[in-house]
Amino acid sequence: MPMDVTAEVFRLETSTTSYWFRRTRFGHLEHLYYGPRLPVDDDAEPLAHKRTAVIGSSVDYDPGDPLYSLDLLPLEWSGQGYGDFRFSPFEARMPDGVFAADFTYRAHEVLSGAVPPVSLTGAYDGDATLRVTLADEATGVELDLYWTLYEAADVVTRRAVLRNGGTADLTIRRIMSGMVDLPHRDLVVHTFDGGWIKEANRHERPLTYGMHAHGSTTGASSNRHNPGFLLAESTATQDAGWVYGVNLVYIGNHVGVTELSNHDLVRVAVGIHPDRFSWTLTPGESFETPEMVLTVSPDGFNGASHHFHDFVGRHVVRGPWRDRERPVLLNNWEAHFFSFTEPRLLELAKSAKKIGVELFVLDDGWFGARDHDRAGLGDYTVNRKKLPSGLAGFAEKLSRIGLDFGLWFEPEMVNEDSDLFRAHPDWAVRTPGRRTTRGRHQLVLDLCNPAVQDYVIEQVGAVLDSAPITYVKWDMNRHVSDAWSPTLDDQGEFHHRYVQGLHRVLTEIFGPRPHILLESCSSGGNRFDLGMLCHSPQIWASDDTDPIERLKIQDGLSYLYPPSTWGAHVSASPHQQTLRATPLSTRFNVAAFGVLGYEMDLKYLGRLELKELREQVEFYRAHRRTLQFGRFSRVHVPKANKVQWQVVAPDGHEAVTGYYQTLAQASEGFDRLRVVGLDPEGRYVTETRRQYLYLRQFGELVKHILPVALDPDGMVMRTAGRFRNLPDTVERYAASGALLASGVLLRNQFVGTHYNEQTRLLADFGSTLYLTERVTDD
Ligand code: GLA
């Protein structure tokens, strides 16, 4: 029974966590506990707030009880104007025209399963839901708070529904999805921030007095601050210490707030960003927030991440692609940009097929006058100069090669130089009488307008039905400014109405076409959030395909989302985003932790490199279920220039570990490989994945490697380099799961003396993948 609920104390339980609160004598909800599971027969009293003396400068809620002050109580929700001076989850001009709201208990009910919002797509398949109805008795305004339990994933979601039970309009200026006051455990806030090509980098900030807010007002969840964040004990490691996780199932403007009060309570709130938000409810109308997601684990960052991974994998991502292995794709964007012809595409497709790719994705530039980014968005009629046999004809040719067909769209946008804009200038988002701003030469289509929604649903749907398309990349390449829609009386509704419109569009396009795998994208990871994951099982994590940058981006994402949710591609080096040169092996070794793709013009690769790609894809496909759906963990390496990731197969029969080095140091110390989470008693063999070194990596040292002395930059050397490479060091260890968890001492790295085949040659940006397989004794 996940809930033990009386009208006084609410005990919510998941497999390993407890979330308790109670009703105070005045009907407010006092937070008691959120942490590792407690025996349900424990009394609530030891956890309750105890105040025995009046505290100076506090406001008494009731003259009969000078010890009751809202500002000092750990709460589950707060109103406005009654003496709680911390960040309030709620601000509204109430039906009586004042900024006062005191939400107190009226009723509660336990409901079975999840009760997702109706105006937004939410998480699904929960175990039980508690609804507590609070009311502001002075006006009759009611607030339903929901807690839904996802027992096996150890997640609790929360959301709020405000109902105007008054007799006049009320206007909401701020309504969070949920809030909670946690005790301060010397917590550090970890946020995932960045910008274009540097998304989801983790940053930490000790919680000190005052408020910290991170969020987005770009109209999307944004690459600036992911909605997900963590609060971790300052001593927490990857595997030990309390870590709380917070996220929001929302695509749009959001804010996450943490505030340490002067009595050491940590208020945590998350919800729609209040900037330029206002929403009027006439009597009887209601407003529902998106869902807040909460988890907690005493097992460090990996513990919290595992809860989130299970939750996302089972209760956010949906449809037939949820558990299905995702195809290895080749995307033609970095190879061609806008400049391609059908023969060029087919040449690339044939090479892709030869290395084992399964899906060919035609990116931007296939429609209308889209030969550059200043024209064509909005006109999804195929460009016959580039694709003379149309999409169906092109798909047919791909199918003969043996490849599935995927297609790029950017349906939320329009160029002024497009037939769509010329026909419907009023469908583009602009504020009348004000300057029009543009991003990437484009305007946003007004998805608040049902006519525009209908148009997008119909247009994209028609293209999808015109050819055997099995994959769509849905892009969105600018922030929303000039927000205004002729369909709204209150422009403060714009951003949320847009998100609701987008949910409708995505549901109506992809609901009836479940065979299509949707990968969403927004200039890379500008919309990497749980709202999008309700529709698209995977998201293009970043336009940055440099693996060393990806070590930060994918690492950051892994705290909140599982690897099956992010696209990761091998691209040409030096990388188009950083000009950094990296080994081909490392590009794969990083992209293998995610949904693998290739994004480069294969015609520029030599025979040896193509062979290496073929082996990469073969390895990936052989271990794909583990790499996409295995248990992902970050393994701490006590050296700043190392990163280690691993995945263990759901049934534990194999594990893949990536060992990465950023900048090499002279005379590196000994490295250890730890493979955690295996059966301690089980017997395993750990072996390096085959990869290669290229002669050009050695410079003048090549003289010591080859039997003849050659000019390292000469013609003979360059020719030799095209036909000969060297196998990278092979290591093989047989060991128990217990030994592997404690660590295998690896061979030393190159230390400046001489080359031999036994030495690990990582240098700058080198890496190795280790495959660990269970062996039986017989
Ligand atoms: C965005 C995407 C890229 C590519 C281009 C096409 O930048 O993130 O992957 O699709 O648009 O214009």
XYZ file of N, CA and C and ligand atoms in Angstrom, residues 333 338 363-364 370 408 440 473 475 477 521 523-524 540 543, ligand 1:
57
model
N 23.373 16.497 -42.473
C 23.530 17.937 -42.262
C 24.992 18.393 -42.318
N 23.008 22.939 -46.959
C 21.858 23.050 -47.862
C 22.173 22.562 -49.277
N 18.293 16.016 -43.808
C 18.108 17.171 -42.924
C 17.564 18.353 -43.718
N 17.835 19.535 -43.252
C 17.304 20.780 -43.805
C 17.640 20.909 -45.294
N 14.452 26.518 -50.001
C 15.352 26.399 -48.839
C 16.769 26.038 -49.288
N 13.744 15.764 -41.918
C 13.799 16.938 -41.029
C 12.659 17.901 -41.323
N 17.838 33.643 -36.602
C 18.197 32.849 -37.788
C 17.301 33.219 -38.978
N 12.913 14.288 -37.631
C 13.661 15.194 -36.748
C 12.872 16.502 -36.735
N 12.615 20.134 -35.595
C 13.541 21.164 -35.121
C 12.792 22.434 -34.709
N 14.342 26.403 -34.215
C 15.653 27.055 -34.182
C 15.682 28.523 -33.783
N 14.526 18.384 -31.643
C 15.778 19.124 -31.718
C 15.399 20.584 -31.608
N 17.948 23.655 -32.220
C 19.351 24.072 -32.349
C 20.198 23.179 -31.461
N 19.963 21.895 -31.525
C 20.588 20.967 -30.575
C 19.684 20.866 -29.361
N 17.911 15.418 -29.961
C 19.268 15.734 -30.415
C 19.908 16.604 -29.333
N 24.182 20.521 -31.061
C 24.823 20.620 -32.377
C 26.323 20.399 -32.250
C 19.660 23.155 -36.389
C 19.875 21.731 -35.946
C 20.880 21.068 -36.846
C 20.395 21.114 -38.262
C 20.115 22.551 -38.672
C 19.448 22.623 -40.019
O 20.800 23.924 -36.188
O 20.262 21.696 -34.622
O 21.106 19.731 -36.438
O 19.240 20.331 -38.382
O 19.257 23.194 -37.738
O 19.149 23.906 -40.391
